[in-house]
Short mmCIF file of C-alpha atoms and ligand atoms in Angstrom, two decimals:
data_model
loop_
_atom_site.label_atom_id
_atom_site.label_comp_id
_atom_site.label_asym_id
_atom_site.label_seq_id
_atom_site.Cartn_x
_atom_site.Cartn_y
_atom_site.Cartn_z
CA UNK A 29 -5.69 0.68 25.56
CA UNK A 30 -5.79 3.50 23.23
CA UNK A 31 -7.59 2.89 19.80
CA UNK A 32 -9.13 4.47 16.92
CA UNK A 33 -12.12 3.11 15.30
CA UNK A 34 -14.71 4.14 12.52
CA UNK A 35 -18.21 3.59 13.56
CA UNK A 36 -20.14 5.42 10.31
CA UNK A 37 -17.73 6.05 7.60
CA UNK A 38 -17.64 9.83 6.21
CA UNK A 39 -15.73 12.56 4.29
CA UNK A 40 -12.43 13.01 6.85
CA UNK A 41 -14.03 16.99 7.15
CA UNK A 42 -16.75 15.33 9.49
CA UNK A 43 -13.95 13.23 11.44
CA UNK A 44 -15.26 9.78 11.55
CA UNK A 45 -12.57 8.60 13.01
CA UNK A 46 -13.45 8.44 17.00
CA UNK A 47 -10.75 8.08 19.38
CA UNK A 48 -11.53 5.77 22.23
CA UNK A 49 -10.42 3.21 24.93
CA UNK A 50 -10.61 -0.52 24.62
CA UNK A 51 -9.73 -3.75 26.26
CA UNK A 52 -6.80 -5.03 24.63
CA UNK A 53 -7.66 -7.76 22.85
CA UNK A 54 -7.51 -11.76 23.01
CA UNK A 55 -5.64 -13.71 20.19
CA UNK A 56 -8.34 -15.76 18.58
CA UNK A 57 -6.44 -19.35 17.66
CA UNK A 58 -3.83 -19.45 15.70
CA UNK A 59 -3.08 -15.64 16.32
CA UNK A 60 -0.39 -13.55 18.30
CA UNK A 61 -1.08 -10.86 20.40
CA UNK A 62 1.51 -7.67 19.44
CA UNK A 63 2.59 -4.59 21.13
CA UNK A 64 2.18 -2.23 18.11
CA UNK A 65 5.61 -0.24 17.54
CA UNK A 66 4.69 1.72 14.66
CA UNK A 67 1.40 1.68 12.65
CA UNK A 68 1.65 2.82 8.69
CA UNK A 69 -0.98 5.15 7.37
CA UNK A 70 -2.04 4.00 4.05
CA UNK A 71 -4.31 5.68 1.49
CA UNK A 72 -6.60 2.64 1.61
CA UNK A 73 -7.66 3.39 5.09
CA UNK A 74 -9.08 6.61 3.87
CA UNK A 75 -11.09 4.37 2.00
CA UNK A 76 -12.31 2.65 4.60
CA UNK A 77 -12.69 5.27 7.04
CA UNK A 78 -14.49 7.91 3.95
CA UNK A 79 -16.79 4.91 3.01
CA UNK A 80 -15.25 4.62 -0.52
CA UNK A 81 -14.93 0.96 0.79
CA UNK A 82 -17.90 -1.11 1.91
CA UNK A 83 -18.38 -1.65 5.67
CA UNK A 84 -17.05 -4.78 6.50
CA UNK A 85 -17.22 -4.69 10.46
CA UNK A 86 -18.54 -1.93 12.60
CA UNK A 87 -16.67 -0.67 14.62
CA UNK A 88 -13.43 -1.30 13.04
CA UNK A 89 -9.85 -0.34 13.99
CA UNK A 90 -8.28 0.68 11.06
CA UNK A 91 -4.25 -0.17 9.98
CA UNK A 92 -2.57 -2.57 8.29
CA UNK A 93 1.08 -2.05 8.46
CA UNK A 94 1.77 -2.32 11.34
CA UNK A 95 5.32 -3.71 13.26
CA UNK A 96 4.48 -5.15 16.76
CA UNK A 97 6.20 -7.08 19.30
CA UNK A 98 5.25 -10.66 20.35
CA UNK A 99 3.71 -10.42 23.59
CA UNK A 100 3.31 -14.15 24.56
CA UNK A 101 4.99 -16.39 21.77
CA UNK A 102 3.58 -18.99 20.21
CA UNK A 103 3.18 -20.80 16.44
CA UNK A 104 7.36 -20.58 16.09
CA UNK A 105 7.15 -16.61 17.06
CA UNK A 106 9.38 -15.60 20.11
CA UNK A 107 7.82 -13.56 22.70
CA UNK A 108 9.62 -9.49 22.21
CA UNK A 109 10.05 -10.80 18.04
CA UNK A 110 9.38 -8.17 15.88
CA UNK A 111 6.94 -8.91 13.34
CA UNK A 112 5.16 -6.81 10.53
CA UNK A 113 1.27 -7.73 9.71
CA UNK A 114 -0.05 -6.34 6.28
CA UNK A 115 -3.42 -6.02 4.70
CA UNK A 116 -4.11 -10.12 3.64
CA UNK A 117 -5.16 -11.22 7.10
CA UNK A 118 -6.26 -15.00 5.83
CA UNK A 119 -7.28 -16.84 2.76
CA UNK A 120 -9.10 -20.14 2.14
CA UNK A 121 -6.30 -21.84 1.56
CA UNK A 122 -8.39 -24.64 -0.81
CA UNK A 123 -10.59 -22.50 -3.46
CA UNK A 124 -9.22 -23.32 -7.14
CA UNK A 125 -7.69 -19.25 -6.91
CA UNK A 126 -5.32 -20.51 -3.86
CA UNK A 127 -4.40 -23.57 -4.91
CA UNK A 128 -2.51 -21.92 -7.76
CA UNK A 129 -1.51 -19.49 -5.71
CA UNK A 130 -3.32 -16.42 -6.83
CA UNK A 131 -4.50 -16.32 -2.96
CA UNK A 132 -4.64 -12.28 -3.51
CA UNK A 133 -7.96 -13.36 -5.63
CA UNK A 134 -9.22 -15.81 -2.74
CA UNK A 135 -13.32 -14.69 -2.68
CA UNK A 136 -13.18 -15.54 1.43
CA UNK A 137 -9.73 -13.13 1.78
CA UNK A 138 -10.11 -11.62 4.48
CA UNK A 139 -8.10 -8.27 5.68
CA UNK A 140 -6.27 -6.06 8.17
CA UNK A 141 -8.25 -2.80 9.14
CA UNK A 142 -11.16 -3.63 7.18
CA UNK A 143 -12.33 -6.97 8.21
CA UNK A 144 -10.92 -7.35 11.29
CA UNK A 145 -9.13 -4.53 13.80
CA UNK A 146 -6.14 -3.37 12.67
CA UNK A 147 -2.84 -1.10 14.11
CA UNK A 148 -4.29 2.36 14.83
CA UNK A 149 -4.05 1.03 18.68
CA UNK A 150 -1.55 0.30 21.43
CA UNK A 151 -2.15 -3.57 20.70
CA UNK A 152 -3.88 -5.38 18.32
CA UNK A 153 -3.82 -9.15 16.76
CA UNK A 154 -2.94 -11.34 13.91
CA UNK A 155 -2.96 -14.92 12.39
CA UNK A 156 0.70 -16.42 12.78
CA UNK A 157 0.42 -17.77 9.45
CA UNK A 158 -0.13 -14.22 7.64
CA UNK A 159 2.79 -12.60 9.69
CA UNK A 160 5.96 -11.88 8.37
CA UNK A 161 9.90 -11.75 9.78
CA UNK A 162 11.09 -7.99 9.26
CA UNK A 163 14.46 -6.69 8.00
CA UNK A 164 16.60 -5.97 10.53
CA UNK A 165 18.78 -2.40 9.48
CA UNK A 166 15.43 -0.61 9.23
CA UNK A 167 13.65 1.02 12.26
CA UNK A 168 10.22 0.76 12.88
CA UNK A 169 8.84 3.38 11.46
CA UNK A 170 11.07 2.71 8.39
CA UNK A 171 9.83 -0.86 8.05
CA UNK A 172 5.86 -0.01 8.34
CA UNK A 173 5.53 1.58 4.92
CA UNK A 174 6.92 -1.45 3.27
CA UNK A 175 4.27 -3.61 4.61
CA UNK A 176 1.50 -2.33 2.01
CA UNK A 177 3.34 0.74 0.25
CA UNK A 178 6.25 -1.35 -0.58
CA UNK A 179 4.34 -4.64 -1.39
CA UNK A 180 1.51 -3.17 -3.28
CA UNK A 181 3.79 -1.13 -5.62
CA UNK A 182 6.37 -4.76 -5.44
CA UNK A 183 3.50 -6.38 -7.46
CA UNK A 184 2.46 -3.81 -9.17
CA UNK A 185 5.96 -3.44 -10.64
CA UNK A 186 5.39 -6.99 -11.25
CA UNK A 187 1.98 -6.42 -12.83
CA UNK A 188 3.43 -3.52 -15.25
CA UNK A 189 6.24 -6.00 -16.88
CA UNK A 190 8.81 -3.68 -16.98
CA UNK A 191 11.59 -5.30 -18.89
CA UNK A 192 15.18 -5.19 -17.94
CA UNK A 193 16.69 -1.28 -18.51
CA UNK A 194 13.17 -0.49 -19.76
CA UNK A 195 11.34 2.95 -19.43
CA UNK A 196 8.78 3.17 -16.22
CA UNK A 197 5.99 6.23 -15.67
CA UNK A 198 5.17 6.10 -12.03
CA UNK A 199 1.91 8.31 -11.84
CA UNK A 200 1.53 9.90 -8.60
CA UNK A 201 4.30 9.73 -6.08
CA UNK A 202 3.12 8.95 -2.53
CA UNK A 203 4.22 6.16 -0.02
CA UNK A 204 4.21 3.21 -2.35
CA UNK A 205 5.61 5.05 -5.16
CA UNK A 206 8.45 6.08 -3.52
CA UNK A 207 9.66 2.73 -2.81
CA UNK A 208 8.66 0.99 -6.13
CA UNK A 209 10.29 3.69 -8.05
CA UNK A 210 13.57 2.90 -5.91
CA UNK A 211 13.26 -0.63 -6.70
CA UNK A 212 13.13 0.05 -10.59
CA UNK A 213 16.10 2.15 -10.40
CA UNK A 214 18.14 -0.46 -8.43
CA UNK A 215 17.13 -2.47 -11.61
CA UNK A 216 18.43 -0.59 -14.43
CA UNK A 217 15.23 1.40 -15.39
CA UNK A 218 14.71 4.91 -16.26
CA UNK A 219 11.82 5.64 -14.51
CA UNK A 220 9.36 9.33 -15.38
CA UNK A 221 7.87 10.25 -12.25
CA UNK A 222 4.24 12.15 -13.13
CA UNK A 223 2.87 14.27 -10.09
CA UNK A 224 0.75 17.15 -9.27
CA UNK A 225 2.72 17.83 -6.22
CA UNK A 226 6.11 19.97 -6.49
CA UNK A 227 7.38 18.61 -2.71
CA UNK A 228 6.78 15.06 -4.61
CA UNK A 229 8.56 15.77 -7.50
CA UNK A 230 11.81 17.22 -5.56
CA UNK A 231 11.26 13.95 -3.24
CA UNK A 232 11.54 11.96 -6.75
CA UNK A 233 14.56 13.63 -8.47
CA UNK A 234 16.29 13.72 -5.06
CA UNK A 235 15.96 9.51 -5.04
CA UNK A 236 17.60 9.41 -8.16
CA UNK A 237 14.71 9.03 -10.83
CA UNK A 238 15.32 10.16 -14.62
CA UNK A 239 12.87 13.00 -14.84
CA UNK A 240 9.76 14.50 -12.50
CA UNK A 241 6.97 16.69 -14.12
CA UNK A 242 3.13 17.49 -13.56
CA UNK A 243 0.13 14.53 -13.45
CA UNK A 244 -0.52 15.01 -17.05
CA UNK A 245 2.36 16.29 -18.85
CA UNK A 246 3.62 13.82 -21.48
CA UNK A 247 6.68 12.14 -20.13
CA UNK A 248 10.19 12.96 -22.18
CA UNK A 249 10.16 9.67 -23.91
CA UNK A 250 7.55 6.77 -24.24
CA UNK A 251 7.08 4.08 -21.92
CA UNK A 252 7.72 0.59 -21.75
CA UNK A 253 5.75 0.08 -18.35
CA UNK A 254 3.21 2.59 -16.58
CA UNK A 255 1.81 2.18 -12.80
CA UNK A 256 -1.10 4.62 -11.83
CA UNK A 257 -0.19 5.11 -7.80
CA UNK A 258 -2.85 8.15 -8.26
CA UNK A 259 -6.26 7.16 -7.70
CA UNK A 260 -7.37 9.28 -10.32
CA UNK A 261 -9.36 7.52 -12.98
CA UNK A 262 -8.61 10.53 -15.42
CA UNK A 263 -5.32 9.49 -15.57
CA UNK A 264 -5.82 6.16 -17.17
CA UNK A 265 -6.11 7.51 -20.67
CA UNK A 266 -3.48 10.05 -19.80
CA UNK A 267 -0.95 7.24 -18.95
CA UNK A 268 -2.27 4.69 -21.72
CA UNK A 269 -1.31 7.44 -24.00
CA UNK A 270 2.10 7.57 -22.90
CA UNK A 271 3.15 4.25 -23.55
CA UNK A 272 5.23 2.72 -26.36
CA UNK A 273 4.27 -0.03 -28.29
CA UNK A 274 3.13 -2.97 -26.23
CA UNK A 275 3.40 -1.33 -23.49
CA UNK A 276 1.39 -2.37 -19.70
CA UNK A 277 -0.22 -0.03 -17.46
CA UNK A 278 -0.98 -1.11 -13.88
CA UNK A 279 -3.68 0.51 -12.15
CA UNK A 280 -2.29 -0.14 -8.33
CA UNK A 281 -4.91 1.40 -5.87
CA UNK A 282 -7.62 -0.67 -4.86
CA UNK A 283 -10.00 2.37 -5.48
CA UNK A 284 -10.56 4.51 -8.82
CA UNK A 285 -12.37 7.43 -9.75
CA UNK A 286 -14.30 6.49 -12.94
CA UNK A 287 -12.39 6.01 -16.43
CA UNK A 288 -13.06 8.65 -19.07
CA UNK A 289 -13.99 6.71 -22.41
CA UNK A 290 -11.21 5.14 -24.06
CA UNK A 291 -10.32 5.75 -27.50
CA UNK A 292 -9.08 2.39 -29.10
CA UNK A 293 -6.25 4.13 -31.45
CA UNK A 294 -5.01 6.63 -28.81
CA UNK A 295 -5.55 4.72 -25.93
CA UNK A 296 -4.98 0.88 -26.46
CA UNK A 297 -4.10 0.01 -30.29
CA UNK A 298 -0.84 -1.07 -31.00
CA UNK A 299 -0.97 -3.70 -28.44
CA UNK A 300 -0.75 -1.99 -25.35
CA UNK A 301 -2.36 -3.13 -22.19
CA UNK A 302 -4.38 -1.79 -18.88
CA UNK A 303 -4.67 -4.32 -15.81
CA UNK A 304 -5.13 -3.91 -12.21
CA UNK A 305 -3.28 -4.94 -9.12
CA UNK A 306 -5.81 -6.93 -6.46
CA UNK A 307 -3.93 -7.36 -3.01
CA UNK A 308 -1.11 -9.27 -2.54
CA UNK A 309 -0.06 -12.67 -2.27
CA UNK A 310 2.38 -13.66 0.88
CA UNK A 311 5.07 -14.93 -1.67
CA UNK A 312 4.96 -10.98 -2.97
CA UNK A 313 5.29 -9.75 0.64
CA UNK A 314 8.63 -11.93 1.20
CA UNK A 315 9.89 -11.04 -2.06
CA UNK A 316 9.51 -7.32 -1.06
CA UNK A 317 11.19 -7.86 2.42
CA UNK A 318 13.64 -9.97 0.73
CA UNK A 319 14.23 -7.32 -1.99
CA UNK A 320 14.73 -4.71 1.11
CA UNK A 321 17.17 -6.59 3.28
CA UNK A 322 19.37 -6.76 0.04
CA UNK A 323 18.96 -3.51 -1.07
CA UNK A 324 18.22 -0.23 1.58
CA UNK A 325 15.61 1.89 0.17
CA UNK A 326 15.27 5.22 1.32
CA UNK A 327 12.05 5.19 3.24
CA UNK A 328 10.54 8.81 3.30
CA UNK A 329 8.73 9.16 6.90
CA UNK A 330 6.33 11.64 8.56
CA UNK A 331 5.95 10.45 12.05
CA UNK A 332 2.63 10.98 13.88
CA UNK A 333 2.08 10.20 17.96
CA UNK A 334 -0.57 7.77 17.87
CA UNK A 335 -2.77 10.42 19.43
CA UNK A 336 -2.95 12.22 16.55
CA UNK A 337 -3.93 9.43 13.70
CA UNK A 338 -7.03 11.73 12.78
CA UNK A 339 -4.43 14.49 11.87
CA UNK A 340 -2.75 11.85 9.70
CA UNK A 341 -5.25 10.72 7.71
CA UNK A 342 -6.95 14.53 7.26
CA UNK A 343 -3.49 15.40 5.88
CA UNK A 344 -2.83 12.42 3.75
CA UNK A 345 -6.21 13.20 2.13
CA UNK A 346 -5.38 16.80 1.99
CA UNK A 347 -2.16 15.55 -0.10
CA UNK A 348 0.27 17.41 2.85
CA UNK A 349 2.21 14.11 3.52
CA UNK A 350 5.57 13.52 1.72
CA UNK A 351 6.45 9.78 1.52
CA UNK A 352 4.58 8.14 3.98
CA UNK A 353 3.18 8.59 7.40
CA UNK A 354 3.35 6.40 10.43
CA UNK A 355 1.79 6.63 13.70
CA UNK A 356 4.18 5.62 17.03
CA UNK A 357 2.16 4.71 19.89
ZN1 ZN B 30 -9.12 -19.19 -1.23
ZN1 ZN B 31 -2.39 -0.24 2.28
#
């Protein structure tokens, strides 16, 4: 089969992502073999494939949303079911953080595209147990995204405690913020969208959002919640700064450049609040799924031929991608 894999992570200029042909591979037990329909391309496989992440298995196939197609069924999957597979491969499933079901803090977590091969291939594998049942009115390519774009920025949302009708600053508006900020406004909220990029902002005003200006202009009115989608460390203060009262930022991206000093009066007096958003827990990604079969969010796709995943990620990291981009085998 066709697959993708980083040997020696690098800047995306000196294209360490090698294309190549591999067997297709045998389901370990307790996994399903899929056909892989559509492959997501998330920001957090730049970090793997760039090195901002440690090596965690060499080579690795990166992807991790990914909607495949039971080949042989098994473990109460039909074979030809569509399932989606997202970055939480496995947990413990006994440590004291999965017991009370934190299991997106589990220290033996293991995940999609990073620890094990992932959906930048024709097939690829996952645990039964860590697979989830897709909404049906949204093609593949639609459905990929929400797999870690739309569950990320789910808990995030979570994270931020936006209250009901409150006032939400979404900084930086790719693939997950797109969808979170659609979930907010199906709630009530007024939501600021903050973003260097002008195609971004007219992506943001045409989903309905309350205002759209640049990364670190002050937002019309202060804010009750803040996520930082951008994973700009820069921005923390910027955002802090921007909140109301008691208000929660929620640093979503599992990497961050470096946070300028704070300043406690500017930056966090007044009881405001700055916490970040590990993983995911599978009770987030059904709530997400659940959220989309009820509602249907707009999912903004760029569509890349699995043959062309390098040209993907090079222009997701040169910020050229609107919404999010998916590779179809
Ligand atoms: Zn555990
Ligand atoms: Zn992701």
């Amino acid at each position: 089969m066709l697959a993708w894999q980083v040997r020696t992570p690098g800047p995306i200029a000196h294209r360490p992502l090698e294309r190549g042909s591999r067997p297709v591979p045998t389901p370990a037990p307790g996994e399903l073999l899929l056909r892989v329909r559509a492959c997501g391309v998330c920001r957090t496989d730049l970090h793997v494939v760039e090195g901002d992440l440690p090596v965690h298995r060499r080579p690795v196939v990166p992807g991790h949303e990914i909607v495949g197609e039971v080949v042989d069924g098994a473990y109460g999957f039909a074979a030809g079911e569509r399932v989606g597979v997202a970055w939480l491969r496995s947990t413990c499933g006994t440590c004291a953080y999965c017991r009370r079901g934190a299991e997106n803090l589990c220290p033996y977590s293991r995940y999609t595209g990073w620890d094990a091969d992932g959906g930048y291939a024709q097939y690829t594998t996952a645990p039964a147990g860590y697979a989830y049942r897709l909404p049906d009115p949204y093609p593949d390519a639609e459905v990929a995204p929400l797999l870690c774009a739309g569950i990320i920025g789910y808990r995030a949302l979570v994270r931020a405690e936006l209250p009901e009708g409150g006032r939400l600053g979404v900084y930086g508006f790719g693939a997950s913020a797109h969808l979170t900020a659609q979930i907010a406004l199906a709630r009530g909220a007024r939501v600021h969208v903050l973003t260097r990029s002008p195609e971004a902002q007219r992506l943001a005003l045409d989903l309905g959002v309350t205002s759209a200006g640049g990364a670190a202009d002050p937002p019309p009115e202060p804010l009750d919640a803040a996520i930082l989608f951008a994973p700009v460390g820069d921005l923390v203060p910027v955002a802090l700064a921007a909140l109301d009262r008691g208000g929660t930022l929620a640093v979503a991206g599992i990497h961050l450049t470096d946070i300028p000093a704070l300043n406690y009066d500017e930056h966090l007096f007044q009881e405001r609040t700055l916490r970040s958003v590990t993983a995911n827990t599978r009770a987030d990604g059904r709530a997400l799924l659940d959220f989309a079969s009820r509602h249907r969010l707009r999912v903004a796709v760029t569509p890349y031929p699995l043959e062309r995943a390098d040209e993907a990620l090079a222009d997701l990291a040169g910020d050229r991608v609107t919404g999010a981009a998916v590779l179809v085998p």
